[in-house]
């Protein structure tokens, strides 16, 4: 797969109805069962290679091969990473999710207004559900997956019934005695299992990245090589930005040969050509140590700066950069060397020969900068500058580098990440009174977000969220810089283990820890802002949290895996008389319909009335959803009069009134409004 190729909006993921199921009128957009290339991709391919077009909009593969000529790899031995189960990964990617996200407002903060999301669920299913709504919208993905150390838990994917596995795992359906454990090193498929888990997730996650987006993955030594190859394959080797080493701890007695003190952060761009340069803030340490001078006069009086010699010995000799400079007492100085003219004047150029020193600037630049107050003369008996006779000078010439300009420019970050050790994350969680051992310091994630350019309104996703360090980092970054930094954290409700400190503290799952940590961070930030003026409306930070929970779709799905037989068939038919799952609320349905229509679940919805029926306006009225079960001609006309782009109604709304449904379809069609029933 070409790393850089732009992917068409995927046709994998949510699909409430089944081809064999009840007659659910799913529009084309909702049908995500396709195992073939999407329309967009196909059109793109044929635009590039029109000679490969066959009848009926299909591709003539032989002609495509001819068109590609020598670019086709024909060798039998190819470079790349293979493992047991790789082919099945594509099936896992393409099999749709039959799940939904159920809103949990009771666990949330500022439900109505926030863009911050925590989803409790298996991330493969969730990534599928998010495909349409967040396709190409995420600025940064940071993940910290299991390192495959032999003791960390790897959630078992079964692509054939992936949601079912999850529902059993979380006790939402009978688990039939299944036990989920760790990926032991003694297991013959140790690396393969891990890669089978990672490949589909990174594939789907990459779809969500913006063109200027960044993927950052924390990883240990065990899987560093495999993960690098996997990412090279999925995102393109040319898009690898770097592999950072993070100091986890210093010293220690663990290990036979070396005690592991670092882990790594792999950083990939979605498209390195589009990604801007990385800069980080200049450290206070550097400011304090280096920017020690303060201008006493001139246009920049009072500003901090540092000085740098205008002569540097490492410079290659440039013809026009060796000249005389007049110092305040009239002494002429020049970089050291052996070429000197018989008569010397200020600004006189002396063509350098081998070994002659030169200034960093041409004389013109020197004059301009000098006029701006950016040159400083310092009396010195240690200068390497010389006079016109080659004798040691008594002055040195410096240029001024202003702190304010450097602060604006920032600093190119080094790829060793220090000051983010494990002990820092432990301390951070201790301060929040939350027991959890495997977290990363939120300051590490905050630094990565800021280096990668996560700005106002840019969304960050973490689908191995653990205790929610990424959400914590986003909230802190927003506080520091102002504005909002929305985040999405996805975390499996992995049980904490009955004997664990987490369990004893009342957290049954890691997802519970994640939610509670973020609620506490929000409270702490709000408390610290209490009474401050900058919390008034315009600049009000987003200190909310929307919690969702992965569950089976609100729409009954025809279960082809049920045993054959008249009774079983009869039961399933009866269940499908009402194809909405019992006990689900209108809010649940709305959340699913938003996702299926390609809107983020946080999209603002306005409740309205259409001829006495409740309806919902989405995205300034482009989408209109009516979940009433007794629709009328008047309601249909009222909806059409609002001129939305699309109307979605429940199939039940037309039950027993086929004529009304036909009329509704006609009314909407004549007004150019797409109409769907679910
Ligand atoms: C190393 S921890 C992440 C720690 C996190 N960075 C922090 O600072 O707290 C990895 C997390 O991924 C979660 N996880 C593993 N498989 C998952 C899956 N299929 N879906 C969602 N989360 C999963 C585990 O429960 C674990 O909490």
XYZ file of C-alpha atoms and ligand atoms in Angstrom:
705
model
C 0.000 0.000 0.000
C 1.435 3.348 -0.947
C 1.927 5.366 2.165
C 1.263 8.715 0.614
C -1.770 7.834 -1.443
C -4.836 9.781 -0.385
C -7.495 7.372 0.720
C -11.054 7.747 -0.324
C -13.566 8.077 2.485
C -13.772 4.465 3.555
C -16.738 2.288 3.047
C -16.023 0.165 6.089
C -17.737 0.450 9.433
C -21.248 1.153 10.621
C -24.142 -0.745 9.116
C -27.216 -1.313 11.201
C -29.147 -3.414 8.746
C -28.064 -6.589 7.081
C -28.648 -7.620 3.473
C -30.616 -10.526 4.835
C -32.258 -8.558 7.546
C -35.473 -6.695 7.860
C -36.249 -4.294 5.051
C -34.278 -1.408 6.452
C -34.079 1.292 3.804
C -30.411 2.012 4.142
C -29.176 4.604 1.702
C -26.005 4.098 -0.263
C -24.019 6.119 2.282
C -25.028 3.765 5.040
C -23.980 0.624 3.253
C -20.543 -0.062 4.553
C -20.376 -3.741 3.811
C -18.402 -3.299 0.651
C -15.301 -5.450 0.385
C -14.328 -3.746 -2.833
C -12.649 -0.465 -3.638
C -14.747 2.628 -2.973
C -16.284 4.656 -5.803
C -14.012 7.620 -5.109
C -10.870 5.523 -5.197
C -11.949 3.801 -8.393
C -12.749 7.086 -10.098
C -9.364 8.472 -8.974
C -7.582 5.431 -10.397
C -9.350 5.679 -13.734
C -8.680 9.417 -13.925
C -4.966 8.632 -13.635
C -5.115 5.660 -16.014
C -8.020 6.177 -18.427
C -6.488 3.525 -20.705
C -7.301 0.933 -18.024
C -11.056 1.645 -18.105
C -13.203 -1.325 -19.077
C -16.909 -1.522 -19.812
C -19.241 -0.687 -16.939
C -16.746 1.510 -15.090
C -14.538 -1.460 -14.225
C -10.762 -1.783 -14.408
C -9.008 -3.860 -17.035
C -6.177 -5.106 -14.884
C -3.979 -6.258 -17.778
C -4.152 -2.826 -19.366
C -3.381 -1.232 -16.022
C -0.277 -3.415 -15.719
C 0.799 -2.373 -19.208
C 0.222 1.292 -18.354
C 2.331 0.936 -15.228
C 5.137 -0.644 -17.266
C 8.312 -1.154 -15.312
C 6.805 0.184 -12.113
C 5.117 -3.165 -11.531
C 7.003 -5.341 -9.065
C 7.329 -8.730 -10.750
C 9.991 -10.353 -8.577
C 8.851 -13.263 -6.480
C 10.852 -12.146 -3.473
C 9.726 -8.811 -2.106
C 10.837 -6.548 0.663
C 8.284 -6.212 3.415
C 6.927 -7.467 6.668
C 4.839 -10.608 6.686
C 3.376 -12.557 9.538
C 0.780 -15.212 10.199
C -2.663 -13.666 9.806
C -1.740 -10.575 7.798
C -4.266 -11.335 5.062
C -7.033 -11.656 7.642
C -6.234 -8.145 8.844
C -7.891 -6.806 5.710
C -11.018 -8.766 6.491
C -10.942 -7.301 9.983
C -10.644 -3.820 8.490
C -13.436 -4.311 5.998
C -15.956 -6.119 8.152
C -18.373 -3.431 9.326
C -19.065 -2.578 12.899
C -22.520 -3.530 14.020
C -22.159 -1.351 17.063
C -23.057 2.119 18.160
C -21.979 4.641 20.766
C -24.473 5.059 23.557
C -24.376 8.474 25.234
C -23.742 8.469 28.979
C -24.610 12.042 30.014
C -24.747 11.024 33.677
C -20.987 10.310 33.568
C -20.211 13.444 31.574
C -19.400 17.076 32.310
C -21.014 19.956 30.355
C -22.625 17.475 27.983
C -24.330 20.093 25.838
C -21.362 22.231 24.983
C -18.236 20.099 25.006
C -16.240 18.635 22.111
C -14.131 16.410 24.365
C -15.032 12.741 24.155
C -14.250 9.582 26.109
C -15.437 6.340 24.597
C -15.504 3.167 26.610
C -15.037 0.295 24.211
C -12.786 -1.800 22.016
C -10.859 0.576 19.821
C -11.143 -1.468 16.619
C -14.920 -1.255 16.699
C -14.788 2.377 17.756
C -12.331 3.333 15.014
C -14.739 1.826 12.509
C -17.618 3.783 13.970
C -15.628 7.022 13.791
C -14.513 6.592 10.183
C -17.188 8.711 8.545
C -17.467 11.415 11.153
C -13.763 12.070 11.627
C -12.345 11.062 8.248
C -9.395 13.407 7.583
C -10.228 15.576 10.608
C -7.747 14.558 13.289
C -4.611 16.657 13.670
C -2.778 14.301 15.954
C -3.051 10.718 17.096
C -0.999 9.708 20.099
C -1.155 6.104 21.247
C 0.616 4.062 23.854
C -0.394 0.492 22.993
C 0.620 -2.636 24.912
C 4.386 -3.083 24.329
C 4.017 -6.870 23.988
C 6.232 -7.678 26.902
C 4.602 -11.048 27.431
C 2.630 -9.916 30.420
C 0.462 -7.164 28.976
C -3.056 -7.939 28.013
C -3.900 -8.070 24.301
C -7.590 -7.831 23.651
C -8.683 -10.770 21.475
C -9.983 -9.692 18.080
C -12.200 -12.002 16.219
C -12.957 -10.184 13.022
C -15.757 -12.565 12.152
C -17.711 -11.499 15.228
C -15.722 -8.675 16.657
C -18.562 -6.808 18.350
C -19.861 -10.092 19.758
C -16.444 -10.735 21.301
C -16.613 -7.305 22.907
C -20.142 -7.768 24.191
C -19.116 -11.078 25.736
C -15.975 -9.546 27.182
C -17.919 -6.754 28.839
C -20.656 -9.079 30.011
C -23.271 -7.433 27.797
C -24.080 -10.919 26.498
C -23.366 -14.365 27.882
C -19.613 -15.052 27.501
C -20.092 -18.822 27.336
C -17.152 -19.393 29.644
C -14.524 -17.691 27.466
C -11.386 -16.464 29.226
C -9.302 -13.569 27.913
C -5.653 -13.478 28.925
C -2.225 -12.141 28.071
C -0.159 -12.773 24.961
C 2.484 -15.046 26.452
C 5.984 -15.146 24.961
C 5.770 -18.926 24.879
C 2.879 -18.603 22.435
C 4.072 -19.638 18.967
C 2.438 -16.575 17.403
C 3.712 -14.010 19.876
C 4.654 -11.248 17.409
C 2.010 -12.220 14.860
C -0.780 -11.825 17.391
C 0.434 -8.395 18.334
C 0.784 -7.319 14.699
C -2.679 -8.672 13.935
C -3.975 -6.452 16.699
C -2.048 -3.347 15.604
C -2.336 -3.469 11.804
C -6.091 -2.909 11.384
C -6.113 -0.237 14.076
C -3.306 1.795 12.562
C -4.811 1.352 9.108
C -8.157 2.745 10.244
C -6.567 5.427 12.408
C -4.480 6.728 9.498
C -7.726 7.363 7.593
C -8.728 9.823 10.284
C -5.613 11.970 10.053
C -5.699 15.339 8.355
C -3.234 15.835 5.513
C -1.058 17.820 7.940
C -1.740 15.287 10.691
C 0.767 13.381 12.806
C 0.754 9.893 14.294
C 2.905 9.383 17.398
C 3.245 5.951 18.987
C 5.013 5.081 22.216
C 6.657 1.687 21.990
C 9.247 -0.448 23.752
C 12.246 -2.239 22.316
C 10.346 -5.538 21.808
C 8.176 -4.367 18.951
C 10.047 -1.238 17.819
C 11.373 -2.922 14.670
C 8.069 -4.529 13.721
C 6.063 -1.405 14.424
C 8.430 0.724 12.353
C 8.026 -1.619 9.402
C 4.282 -1.750 9.871
C 4.046 2.045 9.891
C 6.396 2.295 6.913
C 3.943 0.083 5.084
C 0.795 1.897 6.158
C 1.961 5.503 6.177
C 5.018 5.384 3.923
C 8.655 5.324 4.972
C 9.079 8.800 3.504
C 6.586 10.072 6.058
C 8.595 8.915 9.038
C 9.532 12.060 10.920
C 11.743 10.492 13.548
C 12.048 7.914 16.291
C 12.434 9.697 19.617
C 14.028 8.053 22.623
C 12.247 8.814 25.866
C 14.135 8.391 29.102
C 11.797 6.258 31.265
C 14.146 6.026 34.222
C 17.806 6.296 35.016
C 19.693 3.241 36.213
C 18.122 0.166 37.750
C 19.090 -3.464 38.213
C 16.530 -5.018 35.864
C 17.913 -7.039 32.940
C 20.933 -9.265 32.377
C 23.027 -7.106 30.072
C 21.542 -3.634 30.060
C 18.867 -2.144 32.227
C 16.274 -0.661 29.856
C 16.153 3.078 30.531
C 14.466 4.318 27.358
C 11.431 3.585 25.302
C 10.595 5.183 21.966
C 8.084 7.438 20.269
C 7.678 6.753 16.567
C 6.467 9.823 14.738
C 4.919 9.710 11.272
C 3.366 12.452 9.174
C 0.286 11.749 7.113
C 2.081 13.686 4.383
C 5.535 15.019 5.209
C 5.355 17.482 2.297
C 2.389 19.210 3.906
C 3.476 19.007 7.525
C 5.131 22.228 8.621
C 8.458 22.360 10.485
C 8.432 21.336 14.143
C 9.371 23.861 16.791
C 9.247 23.720 20.541
C 9.308 26.450 23.128
C 12.708 27.606 24.256
C 13.321 26.222 27.705
C 13.455 28.518 30.716
C 16.804 26.974 31.506
C 18.214 28.163 28.174
C 16.698 31.593 28.656
C 18.194 31.933 32.124
C 21.603 30.612 31.139
C 22.089 32.108 27.708
C 19.911 35.198 27.243
C 21.616 37.072 30.058
C 22.156 40.531 28.498
C 19.685 43.389 28.574
C 19.872 46.268 26.074
C 20.689 49.476 27.936
C 19.909 51.851 25.103
C 18.691 51.977 21.507
C 15.362 51.006 19.941
C 15.229 47.710 21.851
C 16.160 49.114 25.241
C 15.211 46.743 28.063
C 15.006 43.625 25.843
C 16.935 40.444 26.652
C 19.484 39.095 24.179
C 22.576 36.986 23.764
C 25.636 37.660 21.655
C 27.356 35.557 19.009
C 30.711 36.312 17.355
C 30.426 37.812 13.879
C 33.533 35.791 13.083
C 33.229 32.019 13.399
C 36.227 29.815 12.562
C 34.115 27.044 10.978
C 32.900 29.262 8.099
C 33.948 28.391 4.536
C 35.859 31.272 2.930
C 33.427 33.431 0.930
C 34.897 35.985 -1.480
C 32.882 38.944 -0.137
C 32.879 38.147 3.574
C 36.405 39.166 4.521
C 36.575 42.926 5.081
C 37.638 45.511 7.655
C 35.339 46.743 10.375
C 36.019 49.964 12.263
C 35.685 49.640 16.062
C 34.503 52.478 18.386
C 38.076 53.760 18.964
C 38.867 53.649 15.227
C 40.819 50.361 15.328
C 40.221 48.338 12.146
C 39.697 44.620 12.697
C 39.442 41.602 10.401
C 39.183 37.814 10.982
C 42.563 36.066 11.371
C 44.462 35.001 8.237
C 47.474 35.780 6.152
C 46.083 38.004 3.382
C 46.346 41.734 4.123
C 46.366 44.714 1.710
C 48.997 47.429 2.012
C 46.358 50.104 2.793
C 43.224 49.282 4.849
C 39.893 51.140 5.172
C 36.513 50.335 6.763
C 34.470 48.027 4.539
C 37.375 47.200 2.261
C 37.012 43.631 0.990
C 40.063 41.390 1.077
C 39.636 38.267 -1.058
C 40.379 35.344 1.267
C 42.933 32.735 0.342
C 43.298 29.318 1.954
C 43.034 29.447 5.741
C 41.765 33.062 5.903
C 38.849 33.682 8.230
C 35.614 35.415 7.148
C 32.680 37.138 8.872
C 29.198 35.548 8.994
C 27.689 38.432 7.033
C 28.552 40.465 3.948
C 29.509 44.093 4.534
C 26.061 45.272 3.328
C 24.276 43.044 5.829
C 26.686 44.122 8.556
C 25.891 47.796 7.885
C 22.126 47.217 7.840
C 22.180 45.189 11.045
C 24.530 47.645 12.709
C 22.086 50.469 11.947
C 19.349 48.416 13.638
C 21.443 48.087 16.783
C 22.199 44.417 16.211
C 26.005 44.680 16.409
C 27.962 44.974 19.615
C 31.661 45.764 20.134
C 33.353 44.393 23.237
C 36.841 45.384 24.352
C 38.837 42.174 24.765
C 42.395 40.939 25.007
C 41.292 37.409 24.128
C 39.860 38.127 20.679
C 41.042 36.144 17.670
C 40.444 39.162 15.405
C 43.485 40.940 14.045
C 44.481 44.438 12.908
C 45.532 45.344 9.307
C 49.089 44.387 10.181
C 48.024 40.928 11.398
C 48.589 41.799 15.076
C 46.039 40.750 17.734
C 43.166 43.245 17.924
C 41.757 44.612 21.196
C 38.117 44.388 20.186
C 35.674 41.619 19.450
C 32.614 42.075 17.236
C 29.349 40.331 18.134
C 25.852 40.145 16.702
C 22.842 40.382 19.000
C 20.238 37.581 19.043
C 17.068 38.836 20.663
C 15.120 36.610 22.997
C 11.758 37.838 21.737
C 12.591 36.736 18.209
C 13.826 33.366 19.374
C 10.690 32.874 21.447
C 8.617 33.444 18.341
C 10.770 31.147 16.192
C 10.973 28.443 18.854
C 13.592 25.750 18.901
C 14.033 22.694 16.694
C 13.315 19.846 19.110
C 15.920 17.183 19.734
C 14.742 13.588 19.549
C 15.798 12.620 23.041
C 12.912 13.214 25.407
C 14.142 13.816 28.914
C 12.273 15.039 31.983
C 9.296 12.741 31.217
C 10.193 9.718 33.258
C 7.762 7.161 34.632
C 8.224 8.584 38.111
C 6.748 11.848 36.827
C 3.519 10.144 35.750
C 3.291 8.281 39.047
C 3.621 11.558 40.919
C 1.034 13.190 38.702
C -1.544 10.471 39.348
C -0.730 10.417 43.034
C -1.505 14.096 43.160
C -4.908 13.323 41.632
C -5.301 10.472 44.115
C -5.697 7.911 41.331
C -3.892 4.566 41.462
C -2.590 3.468 38.044
C 0.820 2.125 37.135
C 1.180 2.245 33.413
C 0.603 5.849 32.501
C 2.755 8.268 30.558
C 3.335 11.740 31.967
C 0.718 14.097 30.551
C 3.590 16.561 30.105
C 5.145 14.184 27.553
C 1.943 14.104 25.502
C 1.536 17.865 25.918
C 5.044 18.434 24.582
C 4.395 16.156 21.599
C 1.116 17.946 20.892
C 2.755 21.316 21.004
C 5.754 20.228 18.868
C 3.445 18.690 16.292
C 1.485 21.940 16.077
C -1.839 21.001 17.683
C -3.472 24.430 17.607
C -6.803 26.014 18.395
C -9.668 23.599 17.744
C -7.369 20.799 16.481
C -8.531 17.359 17.553
C -6.217 14.827 19.220
C -7.138 11.142 19.368
C -5.805 8.454 21.694
C -7.337 5.026 21.227
C -5.238 3.257 23.872
C -6.102 5.909 26.420
C -5.352 4.057 29.668
C -5.757 6.569 32.473
C -6.439 9.420 30.015
C -3.053 11.180 29.924
C -3.814 12.510 26.449
C -7.090 14.110 27.543
C -5.253 15.552 30.531
C -2.541 16.940 28.229
C -5.122 18.505 25.893
C -6.895 20.220 28.777
C -3.600 21.565 30.136
C -2.424 22.726 26.715
C -5.691 24.589 26.182
C -5.272 26.242 29.558
C -1.690 27.247 28.769
C -2.303 28.527 25.248
C -5.953 29.536 25.442
C -8.775 28.320 23.196
C -9.746 24.671 22.878
C -7.870 21.456 22.106
C -10.643 18.854 21.688
C -9.698 15.248 22.364
C -11.107 11.779 21.872
C -9.951 9.065 24.262
C -10.930 5.454 23.657
C -10.362 2.918 26.393
C -11.367 -0.690 26.828
C -13.228 -1.422 30.070
C -10.355 -3.748 30.961
C -10.985 -5.119 34.458
C -8.530 -3.831 37.034
C -8.190 -7.148 38.837
C -9.834 -7.826 42.134
C -6.624 -7.609 44.181
C -5.317 -4.460 42.525
C -4.975 -1.062 44.179
C -7.207 0.336 41.423
C -9.997 -2.108 42.240
C -9.654 -1.471 45.946
C -9.968 2.251 45.261
C -13.302 1.580 43.575
C -12.270 1.418 39.907
C -13.584 -1.774 38.363
C -12.104 -1.020 34.945
C -9.351 1.093 33.414
C -12.042 3.009 31.517
C -13.461 4.054 34.912
C -10.030 5.386 35.855
C -9.785 7.328 32.600
C -13.179 9.006 33.063
C -12.594 9.848 36.720
C -9.122 11.218 36.111
C -10.419 13.577 33.435
C -13.308 14.713 35.620
C -10.823 15.476 38.402
C -8.481 17.356 36.065
C -11.421 19.413 34.817
C -12.464 20.233 38.355
C -8.937 21.164 39.350
C -8.513 23.457 36.338
C -11.879 25.083 36.970
C -11.049 25.573 40.636
C -7.733 27.181 39.785
C -9.481 29.525 37.343
C -12.221 30.383 39.767
C -12.976 34.093 39.726
C -10.515 34.846 36.942
C -11.674 37.279 34.300
C -10.391 35.271 31.337
C -13.026 32.618 31.941
C -15.745 34.926 30.676
C -17.652 33.853 27.627
C -15.461 34.650 24.575
C -12.343 32.865 25.750
C -14.120 30.262 27.840
C -12.158 27.039 27.660
C -13.877 23.739 26.903
C -13.783 21.996 30.269
C -16.298 19.324 29.478
C -16.400 15.631 28.758
C -18.854 13.565 26.768
C -18.825 9.920 27.719
C -20.036 7.234 25.299
C -20.154 3.499 25.619
C -19.745 0.970 22.810
C -22.796 -1.281 22.504
C -24.757 -3.198 19.892
C -26.550 -1.035 17.336
C -29.932 0.439 18.207
C -31.200 -1.303 15.112
C -31.789 -5.040 15.200
C -29.389 -6.898 12.986
C -30.353 -10.116 11.299
C -28.226 -12.747 12.972
C -27.252 -15.251 10.309
C -25.143 -17.158 12.847
C -28.197 -18.316 14.792
C -28.996 -22.007 14.452
C -31.153 -23.050 11.501
C -34.678 -24.226 12.161
C -38.238 -22.986 12.052
C -38.322 -21.995 15.732
C -35.168 -19.952 15.562
C -36.332 -18.256 12.360
C -39.763 -17.579 13.874
C -38.177 -16.022 16.968
C -35.916 -13.793 14.952
C -38.770 -12.669 12.711
C -40.816 -11.793 15.794
C -37.929 -9.823 17.243
C -37.673 -7.860 14.028
C -41.285 -6.729 14.042
C -39.976 -3.756 15.944
C -36.499 -3.383 14.552
C -35.393 -0.946 17.249
C -33.635 -2.535 20.204
C -35.799 -2.272 23.334
C -34.820 0.135 26.077
C -32.870 2.527 23.875
C -33.590 6.242 24.170
C -34.126 8.875 21.498
C -30.694 10.262 22.396
C -29.191 6.828 21.685
C -30.804 6.750 18.255
C -29.714 10.287 17.462
C -26.100 9.487 18.345
C -26.119 6.516 15.975
C -27.790 8.427 13.177
C -25.237 11.226 13.498
C -22.377 8.765 13.168
C -24.001 7.055 10.208
C -24.609 10.358 8.513
C -20.957 11.319 8.923
C -21.362 13.879 11.720
C -19.238 13.812 14.879
C -21.334 12.680 17.830
C -20.711 16.055 19.482
C -22.504 17.908 16.677
C -24.974 20.419 18.033
C -28.575 19.297 17.557
C -31.508 21.664 17.811
C -34.863 20.242 18.795
C -37.737 21.729 16.765
C -41.369 21.017 16.097
C -42.636 20.119 12.614
C -46.392 20.249 12.497
C -46.666 19.061 16.125
C -44.025 16.374 15.698
C -40.641 16.557 17.393
C -37.689 16.717 15.021
C -33.991 17.558 15.216
C -32.035 19.995 13.113
C -28.397 19.058 12.594
C -25.666 21.289 11.233
C -27.727 24.439 10.648
C -30.567 22.383 9.259
C -28.721 20.455 6.547
C -29.912 17.239 8.128
C -33.343 16.822 9.659
C -34.106 13.791 11.823
C -37.622 12.889 12.903
C -38.064 9.877 15.172
C -41.834 10.147 15.499
C -43.677 6.841 15.071
C -46.862 8.319 13.694
C -45.908 10.602 10.874
C -48.494 12.629 8.975
C -48.707 14.330 5.575
C -48.515 17.689 7.366
C -45.325 16.730 9.171
C -43.756 15.541 5.906
C -44.698 18.815 4.167
C -43.426 20.885 7.107
C -40.102 19.056 6.961
C -39.830 19.576 3.205
C -40.598 23.303 3.666
C -37.521 23.625 5.855
C -35.446 22.650 2.775
C -32.817 20.450 4.460
C -30.356 18.498 2.304
C -31.522 15.285 3.846
C -34.343 13.911 5.972
C -34.067 10.766 8.081
C -37.192 9.176 9.582
C -37.949 5.920 11.338
C -39.437 3.205 9.200
C -41.942 2.772 12.036
C -43.168 6.304 11.399
C -44.885 4.983 8.268
C -46.064 1.642 9.608
C -49.448 0.741 8.186
C -49.388 3.681 5.821
C -47.463 2.759 2.685
C -49.185 5.538 0.785
C -47.765 8.127 3.190
C -44.277 6.733 2.670
C -44.619 6.851 -1.113
C -45.932 10.416 -0.915
C -43.129 11.448 1.441
C -40.511 10.027 -0.933
C -42.160 11.952 -3.798
C -42.467 15.217 -1.841
C -38.820 15.159 -0.806
C -37.651 14.096 -4.253
C -39.399 16.956 -6.015
C -37.676 19.397 -3.660
C -34.279 17.761 -4.212
C -34.099 16.483 -0.626
C -32.490 13.098 0.057
C -34.846 10.928 2.111
C -33.938 7.894 4.200
C -35.760 5.645 6.582
C -34.023 3.543 9.199
C -0.061 1.226 28.129
S -1.679 1.539 28.445
C -1.876 3.215 28.010
C -1.546 4.117 29.131
C -1.848 5.551 28.849
N -0.968 6.108 27.871
C -1.767 6.359 30.119
O -0.954 7.295 30.173
O -2.492 6.063 31.040
C -2.517 0.733 27.131
C -3.985 0.717 27.339
O -4.621 0.241 26.180
C -5.792 -0.430 26.579
N -6.235 -1.326 25.498
C -5.715 -2.509 25.127
N -6.424 -3.042 24.105
C -7.406 -2.163 23.833
C -8.472 -2.134 22.888
N -8.653 -3.159 22.044
N -9.299 -1.094 22.889
C -9.122 -0.061 23.746
N -8.138 -0.023 24.664
C -7.289 -1.058 24.710
C -5.381 -1.182 27.820
O -6.518 -1.451 28.610
C -4.424 -0.197 28.461
O -5.069 0.543 29.441
